[in-house]
Tab-separated table of N, CA and C in Angstrom:
chain	number	residue	atom	x	y	z
A	1	MET	N	15.697	1.362	7.296
A	1	MET	CA	15.039	1.751	8.523
A	1	MET	C	15.708	3.028	9.039
A	2	LEU	N	14.894	3.989	9.365
A	2	LEU	CA	15.386	5.277	9.834
A	2	LEU	C	15.107	5.459	11.320
A	3	MET	N	16.032	6.131	11.984
A	3	MET	CA	15.823	6.517	13.381
A	3	MET	C	14.827	7.675	13.385
A	4	HIS	N	14.268	7.980	14.546
A	4	HIS	CA	13.243	9.015	14.643
A	4	HIS	C	13.734	10.352	14.083
A	5	GLU	N	14.894	10.817	14.469
A	5	GLU	CA	15.387	12.113	14.000
A	5	GLU	C	15.668	12.092	12.500
A	6	GLU	N	16.174	10.994	11.991
A	6	GLU	CA	16.411	10.878	10.549
A	6	GLU	C	15.086	10.943	9.787
A	7	PHE	N	14.082	10.256	10.312
A	7	PHE	CA	12.759	10.272	9.693
A	7	PHE	C	12.201	11.695	9.698
A	8	ALA	N	12.362	12.390	10.821
A	8	ALA	CA	11.881	13.775	10.920
A	8	ALA	C	12.594	14.663	9.901
A	9	GLN	N	13.897	14.448	9.708
A	9	GLN	CA	14.644	15.204	8.688
A	9	GLN	C	14.075	14.935	7.303
A	10	LEU	N	13.771	13.677	7.018
A	10	LEU	CA	13.219	13.313	5.722
A	10	LEU	C	11.890	14.027	5.487
A	11	VAL	N	11.020	14.042	6.484
A	11	VAL	CA	9.731	14.721	6.352
A	11	VAL	C	9.938	16.225	6.201
A	12	ARG	N	10.910	16.808	6.927
A	12	ARG	CA	11.206	18.239	6.772
A	12	ARG	C	11.663	18.552	5.354
A	13	CYS	N	12.482	17.683	4.780
A	13	CYS	CA	12.935	17.883	3.401
A	13	CYS	C	11.761	17.844	2.430
A	14	LEU	N	10.873	16.883	2.611
A	14	LEU	CA	9.685	16.809	1.751
A	14	LEU	C	8.809	18.049	1.924
A	15	ALA	N	8.650	18.503	3.166
A	15	ALA	CA	7.839	19.696	3.423
A	15	ALA	C	8.503	20.940	2.831
A	16	ASP	N	9.828	20.995	2.864
A	16	ASP	CA	10.539	22.123	2.245
A	16	ASP	C	10.289	22.153	0.741
A	17	ASP	N	10.274	20.984	0.123
A	17	ASP	CA	10.068	20.891	-1.323
A	17	ASP	C	8.624	21.178	-1.718
A	18	LEU	N	7.683	20.645	-0.962
A	18	LEU	CA	6.283	20.668	-1.362
A	18	LEU	C	5.413	21.647	-0.582
A	19	GLY	N	5.837	22.002	0.602
A	19	GLY	CA	4.993	22.741	1.531
A	19	GLY	C	4.256	21.728	2.401
A	20	VAL	N	3.987	22.088	3.644
A	20	VAL	CA	3.385	21.138	4.583
A	20	VAL	C	1.989	20.705	4.123
A	21	GLN	N	1.148	21.661	3.729
A	21	GLN	CA	-0.217	21.293	3.355
A	21	GLN	C	-0.239	20.466	2.071
A	22	ARG	N	0.588	20.815	1.099
A	22	ARG	CA	0.623	20.036	-0.144
A	22	ARG	C	1.152	18.623	0.134
A	23	LEU	N	2.128	18.517	1.026
A	23	LEU	CA	2.635	17.200	1.419
A	23	LEU	C	1.503	16.380	2.031
A	24	ARG	N	0.748	16.984	2.951
A	24	ARG	CA	-0.401	16.288	3.555
A	24	ARG	C	-1.395	15.854	2.495
A	25	ASP	N	-1.691	16.759	1.557
A	25	ASP	CA	-2.645	16.447	0.496
A	25	ASP	C	-2.170	15.263	-0.339
A	26	LYS	N	-0.901	15.251	-0.657
A	26	LYS	CA	-0.357	14.141	-1.452
A	26	LYS	C	-0.419	12.833	-0.666
A	27	LEU	N	-0.118	12.903	0.618
A	27	LEU	CA	-0.175	11.700	1.451
A	27	LEU	C	-1.603	11.170	1.549
A	28	VAL	N	-2.572	12.068	1.648
A	28	VAL	CA	-3.977	11.645	1.688
A	28	VAL	C	-4.353	11.011	0.350
A	29	ALA	N	-3.948	11.642	-0.755
A	29	ALA	CA	-4.272	11.111	-2.081
A	29	ALA	C	-3.660	9.721	-2.287
A	30	MET	N	-2.515	9.469	-1.650
A	30	MET	CA	-1.843	8.171	-1.779
A	30	MET	C	-2.293	7.194	-0.695
A	31	ARG	N	-3.299	7.585	0.075
A	31	ARG	CA	-3.854	6.761	1.149
A	31	ARG	C	-2.867	6.536	2.311
A	32	GLY	N	-1.879	7.420	2.420
A	32	GLY	CA	-0.941	7.344	3.538
A	32	GLY	C	-1.508	7.957	4.801
A	33	LEU	N	-2.416	8.908	4.623
A	33	LEU	CA	-3.147	9.523	5.726
A	33	LEU	C	-4.624	9.478	5.365
A	34	VAL	N	-5.478	9.535	6.376
A	34	VAL	CA	-6.910	9.439	6.101
A	34	VAL	C	-7.599	10.791	6.088
A	35	THR	N	-6.943	11.837	6.573
A	35	THR	CA	-7.561	13.152	6.616
A	35	THR	C	-6.542	14.238	6.315
A	36	ARG	N	-7.013	15.321	5.732
A	36	ARG	CA	-6.151	16.461	5.445
A	36	ARG	C	-5.989	17.349	6.685
A	37	ARG	N	-6.820	17.136	7.685
A	37	ARG	CA	-6.756	17.947	8.901
A	37	ARG	C	-5.705	17.407	9.848
A	38	GLY	N	-5.320	18.249	10.784
A	38	GLY	CA	-4.387	17.838	11.820
A	38	GLY	C	-2.961	18.151	11.462
A	39	ALA	N	-2.060	17.810	12.329
A	39	ALA	CA	-0.621	18.007	12.161
A	39	ALA	C	-0.307	19.379	11.559
A	40	PRO	N	-0.507	20.465	12.346
A	40	PRO	CA	-0.314	21.804	11.821
A	40	PRO	C	1.147	22.166	11.515
A	41	SER	N	2.075	21.386	11.999
A	41	SER	CA	3.488	21.681	11.770
A	41	SER	C	4.190	20.482	11.150
A	42	THR	N	5.342	20.748	10.599
A	42	THR	CA	6.148	19.679	10.017
A	42	THR	C	6.537	18.655	11.082
A	43	GLU	N	6.881	19.134	12.271
A	43	GLU	CA	7.293	18.235	13.349
A	43	GLU	C	6.146	17.319	13.767
A	44	ALA	N	4.944	17.894	13.879
A	44	ALA	CA	3.780	17.085	14.256
A	44	ALA	C	3.466	16.056	13.169
A	45	LEU	N	3.584	16.467	11.910
A	45	LEU	CA	3.353	15.541	10.800
A	45	LEU	C	4.390	14.419	10.814
A	46	ALA	N	5.642	14.792	11.057
A	46	ALA	CA	6.714	13.784	11.114
A	46	ALA	C	6.450	12.786	12.232
A	47	ASP	N	6.031	13.274	13.398
A	47	ASP	CA	5.732	12.374	14.520
A	47	ASP	C	4.570	11.446	14.177
A	48	GLN	N	3.527	12.006	13.566
A	48	GLN	CA	2.363	11.202	13.186
A	48	GLN	C	2.769	10.115	12.190
A	49	LEU	N	3.534	10.488	11.183
A	49	LEU	CA	3.961	9.524	10.172
A	49	LEU	C	4.915	8.480	10.743
A	50	TYR	N	5.764	8.907	11.673
A	50	TYR	CA	6.695	7.948	12.289
A	50	TYR	C	5.915	6.884	13.057
A	51	GLN	N	4.889	7.318	13.766
A	51	GLN	CA	4.063	6.368	14.519
A	51	GLN	C	3.344	5.400	13.577
A	52	LEU	N	2.820	5.931	12.485
A	52	LEU	CA	2.094	5.086	11.531
A	52	LEU	C	3.002	4.078	10.834
A	53	THR	N	4.213	4.508	10.514
A	53	THR	CA	5.109	3.688	9.694
A	53	THR	C	6.123	2.882	10.492
A	54	GLY	N	6.273	3.213	11.765
A	54	GLY	CA	7.330	2.557	12.544
A	54	GLY	C	8.700	2.907	11.987
A	55	GLY	N	8.869	4.138	11.528
A	55	GLY	CA	10.147	4.544	10.940
A	55	GLY	C	10.383	3.880	9.592
A	56	LEU	N	9.317	3.576	8.896
A	56	LEU	CA	9.305	2.900	7.594
A	56	LEU	C	9.600	1.409	7.698
A	57	ARG	N	9.514	0.851	8.906
A	57	ARG	CA	9.696	-0.592	9.067
A	57	ARG	C	8.437	-1.359	8.673
A	58	ARG	N	7.280	-0.729	8.871
A	58	ARG	CA	6.012	-1.391	8.569
A	58	ARG	C	5.625	-1.169	7.109
A	59	GLN	N	5.144	-2.207	6.487
A	59	GLN	CA	4.635	-2.087	5.115
A	59	GLN	C	3.164	-1.715	5.174
A	60	VAL	N	2.930	-0.433	5.374
A	60	VAL	CA	1.584	0.116	5.448
A	60	VAL	C	1.473	1.223	4.405
A	61	PRO	N	0.264	1.651	4.073
A	61	PRO	CA	0.122	2.699	3.056
A	61	PRO	C	0.941	3.969	3.338
A	62	ALA	N	1.057	4.358	4.603
A	62	ALA	CA	1.833	5.557	4.929
A	62	ALA	C	3.307	5.375	4.560
A	63	SER	N	3.866	4.195	4.801
A	63	SER	CA	5.266	3.922	4.436
A	63	SER	C	5.449	3.998	2.929
A	64	ILE	N	4.533	3.380	2.217
A	64	ILE	CA	4.616	3.360	0.759
A	64	ILE	C	4.502	4.781	0.209
A	65	ALA	N	3.611	5.577	0.785
A	65	ALA	CA	3.421	6.955	0.330
A	65	ALA	C	4.664	7.804	0.591
A	66	VAL	N	5.220	7.729	1.788
A	66	VAL	CA	6.414	8.517	2.120
A	66	VAL	C	7.576	8.111	1.214
A	67	GLN	N	7.799	6.804	1.074
A	67	GLN	CA	8.897	6.344	0.220
A	67	GLN	C	8.674	6.747	-1.234
A	68	GLY	N	7.438	6.703	-1.685
A	68	GLY	CA	7.134	7.098	-3.059
A	68	GLY	C	7.389	8.575	-3.306
A	69	LEU	N	6.955	9.413	-2.365
A	69	LEU	CA	7.190	10.851	-2.506
A	69	LEU	C	8.681	11.173	-2.454
A	70	TRP	N	9.400	10.488	-1.576
A	70	TRP	CA	10.842	10.710	-1.472
A	70	TRP	C	11.528	10.309	-2.789
A	71	ALA	N	11.184	9.152	-3.302
A	71	ALA	CA	11.782	8.680	-4.556
A	71	ALA	C	11.465	9.638	-5.698
A	72	GLU	N	10.259	10.167	-5.710
A	72	GLU	CA	9.851	11.125	-6.744
A	72	GLU	C	10.699	12.394	-6.666
A	73	GLN	N	10.908	12.899	-5.465
A	73	GLN	CA	11.698	14.121	-5.287
A	73	GLN	C	13.161	13.891	-5.657
A	74	VAL	N	13.741	12.797	-5.186
A	74	VAL	CA	15.145	12.498	-5.478
A	74	VAL	C	15.330	12.217	-6.973
A	75	GLY	N	14.458	11.392	-7.525
A	75	GLY	CA	14.550	11.050	-8.947
A	75	GLY	C	14.436	12.271	-9.845
A	76	GLY	N	13.571	13.195	-9.463
A	76	GLY	CA	13.407	14.414	-10.245
A	76	GLY	C	14.660	15.262	-10.271
A	77	LYS	N	15.417	15.243	-9.193
A	77	LYS	CA	16.652	16.033	-9.121
A	77	LYS	C	17.827	15.310	-9.774
A	78	LEU	N	17.795	13.991	-9.740
A	78	LEU	CA	18.900	13.201	-10.304
A	78	LEU	C	18.838	13.110	-11.825
A	79	GLY	N	17.664	12.886	-12.334
A	79	GLY	CA	17.520	12.634	-13.760
A	79	GLY	C	17.901	11.200	-14.084
A	80	GLU	N	17.589	10.782	-15.295
A	80	GLU	CA	17.820	9.394	-15.694
A	80	GLU	C	19.304	9.033	-15.720
A	81	ALA	N	20.132	9.911	-16.235
A	81	ALA	CA	21.576	9.631	-16.304
A	81	ALA	C	22.176	9.516	-14.904
A	82	GLY	N	21.754	10.399	-14.017
A	82	GLY	CA	22.244	10.349	-12.638
A	82	GLY	C	21.835	9.069	-11.935
A	83	GLU	N	20.599	8.628	-12.186
A	83	GLU	CA	20.128	7.393	-11.570
A	83	GLU	C	20.920	6.191	-12.069
A	84	LYS	N	21.216	6.167	-13.356
A	84	LYS	CA	21.971	5.042	-13.923
A	84	LYS	C	23.386	4.982	-13.344
A	85	ALA	N	24.025	6.128	-13.194
A	85	ALA	CA	25.376	6.167	-12.623
A	85	ALA	C	25.370	5.660	-11.186
A	86	LEU	N	24.354	6.055	-10.421
A	86	LEU	CA	24.255	5.597	-9.035
A	86	LEU	C	23.906	4.115	-8.948
A	87	GLU	N	23.107	3.625	-9.888
A	87	GLU	CA	22.778	2.195	-9.900
A	87	GLU	C	24.031	1.350	-10.083
A	88	ALA	N	24.936	1.810	-10.945
A	88	ALA	CA	26.184	1.074	-11.166
A	88	ALA	C	27.017	1.033	-9.887
A	89	LEU	N	27.092	2.157	-9.173
A	89	LEU	CA	27.814	2.177	-7.898
A	89	LEU	C	27.110	1.307	-6.860
A	90	ALA	N	25.793	1.326	-6.848
A	90	ALA	CA	25.032	0.512	-5.888
A	90	ALA	C	25.306	-0.975	-6.111
A	91	GLU	N	25.421	-1.381	-7.363
A	91	GLU	CA	25.747	-2.784	-7.653
A	91	GLU	C	27.121	-3.147	-7.105
A	92	GLN	N	28.074	-2.234	-7.231
A	92	GLN	CA	29.411	-2.489	-6.682
A	92	GLN	C	29.362	-2.552	-5.156
A	93	ILE	N	28.569	-1.674	-4.553
A	93	ILE	CA	28.408	-1.692	-3.089
A	93	ILE	C	27.812	-3.023	-2.660
A	94	ASN	N	26.775	-3.464	-3.353
A	94	ASN	CA	26.142	-4.750	-3.024
A	94	ASN	C	27.119	-5.909	-3.200
A	95	GLY	N	28.070	-5.762	-4.109
A	95	GLY	CA	29.096	-6.788	-4.303
A	95	GLY	C	30.031	-6.929	-3.110
A	96	CYS	N	30.041	-5.942	-2.237
A	96	CYS	CA	30.871	-5.996	-1.025
A	96	CYS	C	30.153	-6.679	0.133
A	97	LEU	N	28.913	-7.075	-0.106
A	97	LEU	CA	28.133	-7.717	0.953
A	97	LEU	C	28.108	-9.221	0.737
A	98	GLY	N	28.122	-9.931	1.845
A	98	GLY	CA	28.089	-11.385	1.767
A	98	GLY	C	26.806	-11.924	2.358
A	99	GLU	N	26.944	-13.014	3.085
A	99	GLU	CA	25.789	-13.669	3.690
A	99	GLU	C	25.066	-12.743	4.655
A	100	ARG	N	23.764	-12.837	4.629
A	100	ARG	CA	22.896	-12.073	5.526
A	100	ARG	C	23.191	-10.573	5.477
A	101	GLU	N	23.597	-10.108	4.319
A	101	GLU	CA	23.844	-8.697	4.055
A	101	GLU	C	24.906	-8.086	4.967
A	102	ALA	N	25.823	-8.910	5.432
A	102	ALA	CA	26.953	-8.430	6.219
A	102	ALA	C	28.079	-8.076	5.245
A	103	VAL	N	29.003	-7.247	5.701
A	103	VAL	CA	30.134	-6.883	4.856
A	103	VAL	C	31.017	-8.110	4.698
A	104	ALA	N	31.330	-8.434	3.444
A	104	ALA	CA	32.156	-9.602	3.147
A	104	ALA	C	33.576	-9.368	3.667
A	105	GLU	N	34.198	-10.452	4.071
A	105	GLU	CA	35.551	-10.381	4.610
A	105	GLU	C	36.493	-9.756	3.582
A	106	GLY	N	37.299	-8.800	4.059
A	106	GLY	CA	38.278	-8.144	3.203
A	106	GLY	C	37.705	-7.049	2.312
A	107	LYS	N	36.441	-6.716	2.483
A	107	LYS	CA	35.786	-5.719	1.617
A	107	LYS	C	35.540	-4.383	2.317
A	108	ASP	N	36.045	-4.221	3.542
A	108	ASP	CA	35.784	-2.998	4.301
A	108	ASP	C	36.280	-1.741	3.585
A	109	ALA	N	37.519	-1.750	3.147
A	109	ALA	CA	38.097	-0.563	2.509
A	109	ALA	C	37.397	-0.253	1.189
A	110	GLU	N	37.137	-1.280	0.402
A	110	GLU	CA	36.448	-1.082	-0.868
A	110	GLU	C	35.047	-0.518	-0.627
A	111	LEU	N	34.349	-1.054	0.365
A	111	LEU	CA	33.005	-0.572	0.682
A	111	LEU	C	33.054	0.895	1.101
A	112	ALA	N	34.002	1.256	1.945
A	112	ALA	CA	34.120	2.646	2.402
A	112	ALA	C	34.342	3.594	1.223
A	113	THR	N	35.201	3.202	0.307
A	113	THR	CA	35.479	4.022	-0.876
A	113	THR	C	34.234	4.169	-1.747
A	114	LEU	N	33.557	3.060	-1.981
A	114	LEU	CA	32.356	3.090	-2.818
A	114	LEU	C	31.243	3.913	-2.187
A	115	LEU	N	31.073	3.791	-0.878
A	115	LEU	CA	30.044	4.578	-0.189
A	115	LEU	C	30.362	6.073	-0.288
A	116	GLN	N	31.622	6.407	-0.168
A	116	GLN	CA	32.028	7.811	-0.279
A	116	GLN	C	31.754	8.338	-1.690
A	117	GLN	N	32.069	7.549	-2.698
A	117	GLN	CA	31.804	7.957	-4.089
A	117	GLN	C	30.307	8.120	-4.325
A	118	TYR	N	29.533	7.168	-3.851
A	118	TYR	CA	28.076	7.207	-4.017
A	118	TYR	C	27.522	8.468	-3.350
A	119	GLN	N	27.924	8.703	-2.123
A	119	GLN	CA	27.410	9.856	-1.379
A	119	GLN	C	27.823	11.164	-2.049
A	120	GLN	N	29.035	11.235	-2.551
A	120	GLN	CA	29.508	12.452	-3.210
A	120	GLN	C	28.693	12.740	-4.473
A	121	ARG	N	28.480	11.730	-5.292
A	121	ARG	CA	27.690	11.924	-6.519
A	121	ARG	C	26.251	12.307	-6.205
A	122	LEU	N	25.689	11.637	-5.221
A	122	LEU	CA	24.312	11.926	-4.850
A	122	LEU	C	24.206	13.338	-4.266
A	123	ALA	N	25.157	13.725	-3.417
A	123	ALA	CA	25.146	15.052	-2.794
A	123	ALA	C	25.267	16.163	-3.832
A	124	GLU	N	25.981	15.909	-4.916
A	124	GLU	CA	26.097	16.913	-5.977
A	124	GLU	C	24.732	17.232	-6.578
A	125	ALA	N	23.859	16.258	-6.613
A	125	ALA	CA	22.542	16.436	-7.220
A	125	ALA	C	21.479	16.907	-6.228
A	126	ILE	N	21.534	16.396	-4.994
A	126	ILE	CA	20.433	16.680	-4.070
A	126	ILE	C	20.873	17.322	-2.753
A	127	GLY	N	22.159	17.520	-2.558
A	127	GLY	CA	22.653	18.108	-1.316
A	127	GLY	C	23.085	17.043	-0.325
A	128	PRO	N	24.015	17.397	0.567
A	128	PRO	CA	24.586	16.405	1.489
A	128	PRO	C	23.600	15.814	2.497
A	129	GLU	N	22.703	16.628	3.047
A	129	GLU	CA	21.747	16.108	4.035
A	129	GLU	C	20.814	15.087	3.388
A	130	ARG	N	20.287	15.436	2.239
A	130	ARG	CA	19.369	14.544	1.538
A	130	ARG	C	20.091	13.296	1.036
A	131	ALA	N	21.343	13.449	0.636
A	131	ALA	CA	22.113	12.293	0.167
A	131	ALA	C	22.264	11.275	1.289
A	132	LYS	N	22.603	11.744	2.472
A	132	LYS	CA	22.772	10.823	3.594
A	132	LYS	C	21.441	10.152	3.948
A	133	LEU	N	20.364	10.933	3.961
A	133	LEU	CA	19.048	10.358	4.257
A	133	LEU	C	18.660	9.310	3.219
A	134	ASP	N	18.904	9.611	1.949
A	134	ASP	CA	18.554	8.666	0.893
A	134	ASP	C	19.356	7.379	1.041
A	135	MET	N	20.626	7.522	1.359
A	135	MET	CA	21.457	6.329	1.532
A	135	MET	C	20.985	5.509	2.729
A	136	LEU	N	20.653	6.165	3.831
A	136	LEU	CA	20.159	5.445	5.008
A	136	LEU	C	18.843	4.749	4.714
A	137	LEU	N	18.011	5.399	3.928
A	137	LEU	CA	16.714	4.836	3.569
A	137	LEU	C	16.871	3.533	2.788
A	138	LYS	N	17.897	3.459	1.955
A	138	LYS	CA	18.084	2.307	1.080
A	138	LYS	C	19.049	1.261	1.640
A	139	ALA	N	19.797	1.601	2.666
A	139	ALA	CA	20.885	0.747	3.142
A	139	ALA	C	20.405	-0.446	3.967
A	140	VAL	N	21.139	-1.541	3.827
A	140	VAL	CA	20.940	-2.683	4.715
A	140	VAL	C	21.529	-2.300	6.078
A	141	PRO	N	21.140	-2.967	7.163
A	141	PRO	CA	21.596	-2.559	8.499
A	141	PRO	C	23.111	-2.407	8.655
A	142	ALA	N	23.900	-3.311	8.092
A	142	ALA	CA	25.359	-3.219	8.246
A	142	ALA	C	25.907	-1.951	7.596
A	143	VAL	N	25.364	-1.584	6.465
A	143	VAL	CA	25.812	-0.382	5.769
A	143	VAL	C	25.276	0.862	6.474
A	144	ALA	N	24.037	0.820	6.923
A	144	ALA	CA	23.460	1.963	7.636
A	144	ALA	C	24.267	2.277	8.900
A	145	ALA	N	24.694	1.252	9.612
A	145	ALA	CA	25.508	1.466	10.814
A	145	ALA	C	26.814	2.174	10.457
A	146	ARG	N	27.418	1.814	9.349
A	146	ARG	CA	28.660	2.457	8.896
A	146	ARG	C	28.403	3.913	8.516
A	147	LEU	N	27.296	4.160	7.852
A	147	LEU	CA	26.962	5.519	7.448
A	147	LEU	C	26.734	6.408	8.694
A	148	ARG	N	26.042	5.865	9.659
A	148	ARG	CA	25.793	6.633	10.882
A	148	ARG	C	27.091	6.883	11.643
A	149	ALA	N	27.943	5.875	11.720
A	149	ALA	CA	29.214	6.020	12.433
A	149	ALA	C	30.113	7.030	11.728
A	150	ALA	N	30.075	7.072	10.416
A	150	ALA	CA	30.907	8.017	9.658
A	150	ALA	C	30.467	9.447	9.889
A	151	GLY	N	29.219	9.646	10.253
A	151	GLY	CA	28.700	10.993	10.458
A	151	GLY	C	28.927	11.519	11.872
A	152	LYS	N	29.446	10.698	12.758
A	152	LYS	CA	29.655	11.105	14.141
A	152	LYS	C	31.092	11.573	14.339
A	153	PRO	N	31.299	12.609	15.138
A	153	PRO	CA	32.674	13.051	15.416
A	153	PRO	C	33.420	12.009	16.249
A	154	ALA	N	34.719	11.916	16.035
A	154	ALA	CA	35.547	10.963	16.788
A	154	ALA	C	35.614	11.391	18.240
A	155	ASP	N	35.658	10.428	19.138
A	155	ASP	CA	35.735	10.728	20.579
A	155	ASP	C	37.132	11.121	20.988
């Protein structure tokens, strides 16, 4: 689940890769949007998609289309070998989670290290902003909260 600004960043990244009109066309072709008209800017498109998807919380065609396009863009930059390496790290990260997807007792330090390794490898392939967005997109709430907290300056 993404916050509004994170979702807007994700749509901006897709628009940077594809162009705003091509992004709209792809979303229409995937039944994520019903018309090619409207949303003349990336920000307007992001707002429209956020409303339709609830920040990707709703399982609606628009959510599936946005997630599919994002996965296509990330996968294309990672390649098969990169995806396999990240899958192995993701399994280790999931091993740090216990009941109800909470961080298992005594696994905080290991989880922090694994998340840092995952983000570093992903950032090498797709850039730091996209790496963080991709991780937030895939993270369970407990991990997403840690990722967001790590990105904030200390008080």
